Amino acid sequence: CLSPRTSHFQGMCYKAMQQVLVLACMGQFARASWPSIAGYPPGSKVTDHNAIDLDQRAIELELSQPTIDYNRVYKIYSEGGNSKAYALFTVVPLGTDLKKGDTVIGKTSRVEGKVYQSYPKNATVIKVTYKVSETQQSYVSCKK
């Protein structure tokens, strides 16, 4: 039986405390390192949301035209275009059901995405989410 006064017991306690301290420190300092945005370190990947400035620029460009298409301006405002990591596709009627999370691949772009929600056979519009990188300059691979 080990007694708290034996050196073997004290050594085991010391080693256990070291392990707990190491694990606690790892939990404290092991965070994903996302690139800072304007000096602010985000707590998650927000590169697609951060591209809202590109939506703003698109809106300003539309508003600077001699004839303003307010429907287009509203569409950019309400649906984004740069700051949302999804695409809406009009397709030939689906030959089979698609389930939320199914993987799809662009026919020409070869960009891989996931079906945003389930769609029944014969649906003609589908929403697909796609991955974004951690680098703002190349946050999405399907744009040139």
Backbone as JSON, one array per atom type, in Angstrom:
{
  "sequence": "CLSPRTSHFQGMCYKAMQQVLVLACMGQFARASWPSIAGYPPGSKVTDHNAIDLDQRAIELELSQPTIDYNRVYKIYSEGGNSKAYALFTVVPLGTDLKKGDTVIGKTSRVEGKVYQSYPKNATVIKVTYKVSETQQSYVSCKK",
  "N": [[0.84, -1.17, 0.0], [0.52, 2.22, -0.84], [1.74, 5.04, 0.76], [1.04, 8.47, 1.47], [3.36, 9.57, 2.32], [5.51, 8.3, 1.24], [8.3, 8.29, -1.0], [7.9, 7.24, -3.51], [5.14, 7.44, -3.9], [4.87, 10.24, -3.79], [6.36, 10.91, -6.03], [4.75, 9.79, -8.05], [2.47, 11.38, -7.79], [3.54, 13.88, -8.42], [4.26, 13.46, -11.13], [1.73, 12.96, -12.21], [0.5, 15.44, -11.74], [2.09, 17.01, -13.42], [1.36, 16.0, -15.93], [-1.36, 16.72, -16.0], [-1.11, 19.5, -15.92], [0.25, 19.96, -18.34], [-1.69, 19.06, -20.2], [-3.74, 20.86, -19.6], [-2.56, 23.27, -20.36], [-2.25, 22.78, -23.08], [-4.89, 22.74, -23.89], [-5.52, 25.37, -23.37], [-3.91, 26.83, -25.11], [-4.03, 25.64, -27.61], [-5.34, 26.52, -30.3], [-7.12, 27.09, -33.34], [-5.37, 28.73, -35.86], [-6.34, 31.37, -37.42], [-6.01, 33.61, -40.14], [-5.46, 37.05, -39.37], [-7.89, 39.67, -39.63], [-7.94, 42.83, -40.59], [-6.43, 43.34, -38.32], [-7.82, 41.96, -36.4], [-8.12, 38.88, -34.78], [-9.96, 36.28, -35.94], [-12.23, 33.83, -34.54], [-12.92, 31.67, -36.0], [-13.09, 30.21, -39.31], [-13.69, 32.69, -41.54], [-13.51, 33.64, -44.07], [-15.21, 33.67, -46.34], [-17.42, 35.18, -45.43], [-16.09, 37.53, -44.92], [-15.67, 38.53, -47.4], [-17.55, 40.35, -48.01], [-17.0, 42.92, -48.68], [-16.5, 42.82, -51.37], [-19.04, 42.36, -52.36], [-20.16, 44.8, -51.66], [-18.66, 46.48, -53.31], [-19.59, 45.59, -55.81], [-22.26, 46.37, -55.65], [-21.93, 49.17, -55.52], [-20.81, 49.59, -58.04], [-22.95, 48.86, -59.7], [-24.75, 50.87, -58.96], [-23.51, 53.08, -60.02], [-23.96, 53.09, -62.7], [-25.28, 54.49, -65.78], [-27.98, 53.87, -66.26], [-29.75, 52.55, -63.75], [-30.18, 49.33, -62.53], [-32.27, 48.43, -60.34], [-33.34, 46.06, -59.41], [-31.26, 44.27, -59.82], [-29.34, 45.38, -58.12], [-30.64, 44.99, -55.65], [-30.68, 42.22, -55.65], [-27.95, 41.55, -55.44], [-27.49, 42.69, -52.93], [-29.26, 41.18, -51.28], [-28.66, 38.5, -51.79], [-25.94, 38.22, -51.94], [-22.96, 37.13, -53.4], [-20.34, 37.17, -53.45], [-19.83, 36.86, -50.8], [-21.01, 34.62, -49.78], [-20.88, 31.19, -49.35], [-22.09, 29.47, -51.33], [-23.76, 28.15, -54.2], [-26.38, 28.61, -56.54], [-28.08, 26.55, -58.66], [-29.66, 26.05, -61.8], [-30.93, 23.23, -63.13], [-31.28, 20.38, -65.36], [-34.24, 18.4, -64.99], [-33.89, 16.5, -62.05], [-32.77, 13.14, -62.02], [-32.92, 11.52, -59.91], [-33.45, 11.44, -56.33], [-31.79, 13.87, -54.3], [-29.82, 14.0, -51.4], [-29.4, 16.02, -48.48], [-26.12, 17.09, -48.03], [-25.02, 15.33, -49.86], [-22.36, 14.75, -52.16], [-21.46, 16.75, -54.9], [-20.13, 17.47, -58.14], [-18.84, 20.0, -60.16], [-19.52, 20.14, -63.61], [-17.91, 21.41, -65.6], [-16.14, 23.04, -64.13], [-15.12, 21.38, -62.2], [-15.23, 21.76, -59.51], [-15.85, 20.78, -56.24], [-18.73, 20.25, -54.26], [-21.3, 20.35, -51.67], [-24.62, 19.22, -51.36], [-27.0, 21.49, -50.3], [-29.53, 21.17, -49.11], [-32.06, 18.6, -48.98], [-33.35, 17.37, -52.08], [-36.08, 16.52, -54.18], [-36.6, 13.95, -56.7], [-36.77, 15.13, -60.02], [-36.53, 17.83, -59.35], [-35.53, 21.14, -60.28], [-33.94, 23.24, -59.51], [-31.14, 23.65, -57.54], [-29.29, 24.09, -54.51], [-25.96, 24.5, -53.67], [-23.3, 24.09, -51.45], [-19.91, 25.14, -51.06], [-16.42, 24.59, -50.38], [-14.28, 26.93, -48.75], [-11.14, 28.64, -48.76], [-8.58, 29.42, -46.3], [-7.3, 31.69, -46.92], [-7.72, 34.98, -47.76], [-7.33, 36.18, -50.31], [-7.59, 34.08, -52.09], [-9.99, 32.79, -51.49], [-11.99, 31.23, -52.56], [-12.26, 28.6, -54.87], [-13.62, 28.49, -57.26], [-13.83, 30.83, -58.6], [-12.44, 33.21, -60.83]],
  "CA": [[0.0, 0.0, 0.0], [1.32, 3.45, -0.92], [1.42, 6.07, 1.74], [1.36, 9.79, 0.95], [4.68, 10.02, 2.76], [6.6, 7.59, 0.55], [8.83, 9.04, -2.14], [7.31, 6.68, -4.72], [3.81, 8.05, -4.01], [5.06, 11.65, -4.1], [6.82, 10.96, -7.43], [3.59, 9.52, -8.9], [1.62, 12.57, -7.73], [4.22, 14.93, -9.17], [4.15, 13.13, -12.55], [0.32, 13.15, -12.58], [0.26, 16.88, -11.8], [2.76, 17.5, -14.62], [0.53, 15.63, -17.07], [-2.57, 17.55, -15.97], [-0.7, 20.85, -16.29], [0.54, 19.95, -19.78], [-2.98, 18.96, -20.9], [-4.46, 22.13, -19.39], [-1.91, 24.28, -21.2], [-2.57, 22.47, -24.48], [-6.26, 23.19, -24.1], [-5.53, 26.82, -23.32], [-3.18, 27.45, -26.22], [-4.23, 24.93, -28.87], [-6.46, 27.12, -31.03], [-6.87, 27.22, -34.77], [-4.82, 30.05, -36.14], [-6.93, 31.95, -38.63], [-5.36, 34.89, -40.43], [-6.12, 38.25, -38.84], [-8.61, 40.52, -40.57], [-7.84, 44.21, -40.09], [-5.88, 43.29, -36.98], [-8.68, 41.17, -35.5], [-7.98, 37.44, -35.01], [-11.26, 35.63, -35.82], [-12.25, 32.56, -33.84], [-13.24, 30.59, -36.94], [-12.82, 30.58, -40.7], [-14.73, 33.63, -41.97], [-13.06, 34.26, -45.31], [-16.32, 33.94, -47.24], [-18.17, 36.3, -44.87], [-15.24, 38.71, -45.01], [-15.69, 39.01, -48.78], [-18.69, 41.24, -48.17], [-16.53, 44.15, -49.34], [-16.65, 42.62, -52.82], [-20.46, 42.6, -52.62], [-20.33, 46.25, -51.57], [-18.1, 47.06, -54.54], [-20.51, 45.25, -56.9], [-23.43, 47.25, -55.5], [-21.52, 50.52, -55.92], [-20.65, 49.59, -59.49], [-24.3, 48.88, -60.28], [-25.36, 52.18, -58.7], [-22.81, 54.11, -60.79], [-24.33, 52.97, -64.11], [-26.22, 55.53, -66.24], [-29.32, 53.35, -65.98], [-29.57, 51.66, -62.61], [-31.09, 48.19, -62.43], [-32.45, 48.27, -58.9], [-33.56, 44.64, -59.12], [-29.92, 43.66, -59.73], [-28.75, 45.9, -56.88], [-31.28, 44.29, -54.54], [-30.26, 40.81, -55.68], [-26.6, 41.51, -54.86], [-27.66, 42.99, -51.51], [-29.96, 40.13, -50.54], [-28.11, 37.16, -52.02], [-24.48, 38.21, -51.95], [-22.34, 36.79, -54.67], [-18.95, 36.96, -53.04], [-19.72, 36.62, -49.37], [-21.76, 33.43, -49.38], [-20.2, 30.02, -49.91], [-23.0, 28.54, -51.99], [-24.19, 28.5, -55.56], [-27.72, 28.16, -56.89], [-28.01, 26.05, -60.04], [-30.83, 25.55, -62.5], [-30.47, 21.99, -63.76], [-32.33, 19.57, -65.98], [-34.9, 17.68, -63.88], [-33.07, 15.46, -61.42], [-33.21, 11.78, -62.28], [-33.0, 10.82, -58.63], [-33.43, 12.33, -55.17], [-30.5, 14.25, -53.71], [-29.95, 14.2, -49.96], [-28.55, 17.04, -47.89], [-24.77, 16.6, -47.77], [-24.48, 14.57, -50.99], [-21.3, 15.42, -52.88], [-21.66, 16.98, -56.32], [-18.94, 18.04, -58.77], [-19.15, 20.82, -61.34], [-19.2, 19.46, -64.87], [-16.78, 22.05, -66.27], [-15.17, 23.6, -63.17], [-14.64, 20.27, -61.36], [-15.29, 22.18, -58.11], [-16.69, 19.88, -55.45], [-19.6, 20.89, -53.28], [-22.26, 19.51, -50.95], [-26.0, 19.65, -51.54], [-27.38, 22.28, -49.13], [-30.71, 20.56, -48.52], [-32.54, 17.49, -49.8], [-34.18, 17.72, -53.23], [-36.74, 15.34, -54.74], [-36.45, 13.66, -58.12], [-37.4, 16.12, -60.91], [-36.25, 19.22, -58.97], [-34.76, 21.81, -61.33], [-33.06, 24.24, -58.9], [-30.47, 23.1, -56.35], [-28.33, 24.96, -53.82], [-24.76, 23.72, -53.35], [-22.27, 24.8, -50.7], [-18.56, 24.74, -51.45], [-15.39, 24.94, -49.4], [-13.5, 28.15, -48.94], [-9.82, 28.51, -48.14], [-8.31, 30.32, -45.19], [-6.61, 32.86, -47.46], [-8.73, 35.88, -48.34], [-7.11, 36.45, -51.72], [-8.01, 32.93, -52.89], [-10.91, 32.11, -50.59], [-12.88, 30.31, -53.25], [-11.54, 28.11, -56.03], [-14.42, 28.47, -58.49], [-13.81, 32.16, -59.21], [-11.15, 33.54, -61.47]],
  "C": [[0.89, 1.24, 0.0], [0.83, 4.45, 0.1], [1.79, 7.42, 1.14], [2.75, 10.26, 1.35], [5.81, 9.31, 2.05], [7.03, 8.39, -0.66], [8.25, 8.53, -3.45], [5.93, 7.32, -4.96], [3.93, 9.52, -4.42], [5.51, 11.83, -5.56], [5.66, 10.73, -8.39], [2.67, 10.74, -8.94], [2.22, 13.7, -8.55], [4.07, 14.7, -10.67], [2.7, 13.35, -13.03], [0.0, 14.64, -12.68], [0.91, 17.49, -13.03], [1.9, 17.22, -15.85], [-0.74, 16.48, -17.13], [-2.24, 18.97, -16.41], [-0.42, 20.95, -17.79], [-0.76, 19.92, -20.57], [-3.77, 20.26, -20.77], [-3.88, 23.22, -20.28], [-2.21, 24.04, -22.67], [-3.98, 22.95, -24.8], [-6.35, 24.7, -24.15], [-4.95, 27.44, -24.58], [-3.38, 26.78, -27.57], [-5.49, 25.46, -29.55], [-6.1, 27.14, -32.5], [-6.34, 28.63, -35.02], [-5.34, 30.53, -37.48], [-6.24, 33.28, -38.88], [-6.16, 36.06, -39.87], [-6.78, 39.03, -39.96], [-8.63, 41.91, -39.96], [-7.37, 44.23, -38.64], [-6.67, 42.47, -35.99], [-8.49, 39.69, -35.79], [-9.34, 36.74, -34.85], [-11.15, 34.28, -35.12], [-12.6, 31.38, -34.73], [-12.93, 31.09, -38.35], [-13.98, 31.44, -41.2], [-14.38, 34.28, -43.31], [-14.21, 34.55, -46.27], [-17.15, 35.12, -46.73], [-17.4, 37.61, -45.03], [-15.22, 39.29, -46.42], [-16.87, 39.92, -49.05], [-18.27, 42.56, -48.83], [-16.64, 44.03, -50.85], [-18.11, 42.78, -53.23], [-20.75, 44.1, -52.62], [-19.83, 46.92, -52.85], [-19.02, 46.79, -55.73], [-21.76, 46.13, -56.86], [-23.08, 48.67, -55.96], [-21.35, 50.63, -57.42], [-22.01, 49.65, -60.18], [-24.94, 50.26, -60.11], [-24.69, 53.31, -59.48], [-23.17, 54.07, -62.27], [-25.31, 54.07, -64.51], [-27.68, 55.13, -66.02], [-29.16, 52.3, -64.89], [-30.64, 50.57, -62.61], [-31.25, 47.86, -60.94], [-32.76, 46.83, -58.5], [-32.22, 43.92, -58.97], [-29.23, 44.11, -58.45], [-29.32, 45.15, -55.69], [-30.84, 42.83, -54.49], [-28.85, 40.66, -55.09], [-26.69, 41.72, -53.35], [-28.24, 41.8, -50.74], [-29.33, 38.75, -50.67], [-26.6, 37.09, -51.99], [-23.98, 37.89, -53.34], [-20.87, 36.51, -54.43], [-18.86, 36.47, -51.61], [-20.53, 35.42, -48.89], [-21.15, 32.23, -50.1], [-21.21, 29.0, -50.44], [-23.29, 29.06, -53.39], [-25.56, 27.9, -55.79], [-27.68, 27.78, -58.36], [-29.4, 25.7, -60.54], [-30.33, 24.38, -63.33], [-31.62, 21.32, -64.51], [-32.99, 18.8, -64.85], [-34.06, 16.52, -63.36], [-33.65, 14.09, -61.72], [-33.38, 10.97, -61.01], [-33.04, 11.86, -57.51], [-31.99, 12.67, -54.8], [-30.75, 14.49, -52.23], [-28.99, 15.29, -49.51], [-27.18, 16.42, -47.59], [-24.2, 15.74, -48.88], [-23.42, 15.4, -51.7], [-21.67, 15.55, -54.35], [-20.4, 17.66, -56.86], [-19.34, 18.79, -60.02], [-18.67, 20.15, -62.61], [-18.0, 20.1, -65.57], [-15.72, 22.55, -65.29], [-14.47, 22.52, -62.36], [-14.58, 20.66, -59.89], [-16.27, 21.27, -57.39], [-17.5, 20.66, -54.43], [-20.51, 19.88, -52.62], [-23.65, 20.09, -51.16], [-26.47, 20.28, -50.23], [-28.57, 21.7, -48.38], [-31.15, 19.42, -49.42], [-33.45, 18.01, -50.92], [-34.8, 16.45, -53.8], [-36.38, 15.14, -56.22], [-37.28, 14.7, -58.89], [-37.22, 17.57, -60.47], [-35.38, 19.84, -60.05], [-33.85, 22.92, -60.81], [-32.47, 23.61, -57.65], [-29.46, 24.12, -55.82], [-27.18, 24.07, -53.36], [-23.79, 24.59, -52.57], [-20.9, 24.29, -51.14], [-17.57, 25.24, -50.41], [-14.73, 26.25, -49.77], [-12.16, 27.96, -48.24], [-9.69, 29.49, -46.98], [-7.67, 31.62, -45.66], [-7.6, 33.74, -48.19], [-8.55, 36.07, -49.83], [-7.56, 35.29, -52.61], [-9.02, 32.11, -52.12], [-11.83, 31.12, -51.26], [-12.22, 29.91, -54.57], [-12.34, 28.17, -57.33], [-14.53, 29.84, -59.15], [-12.45, 32.42, -59.81], [-10.72, 34.92, -61.06]]
}
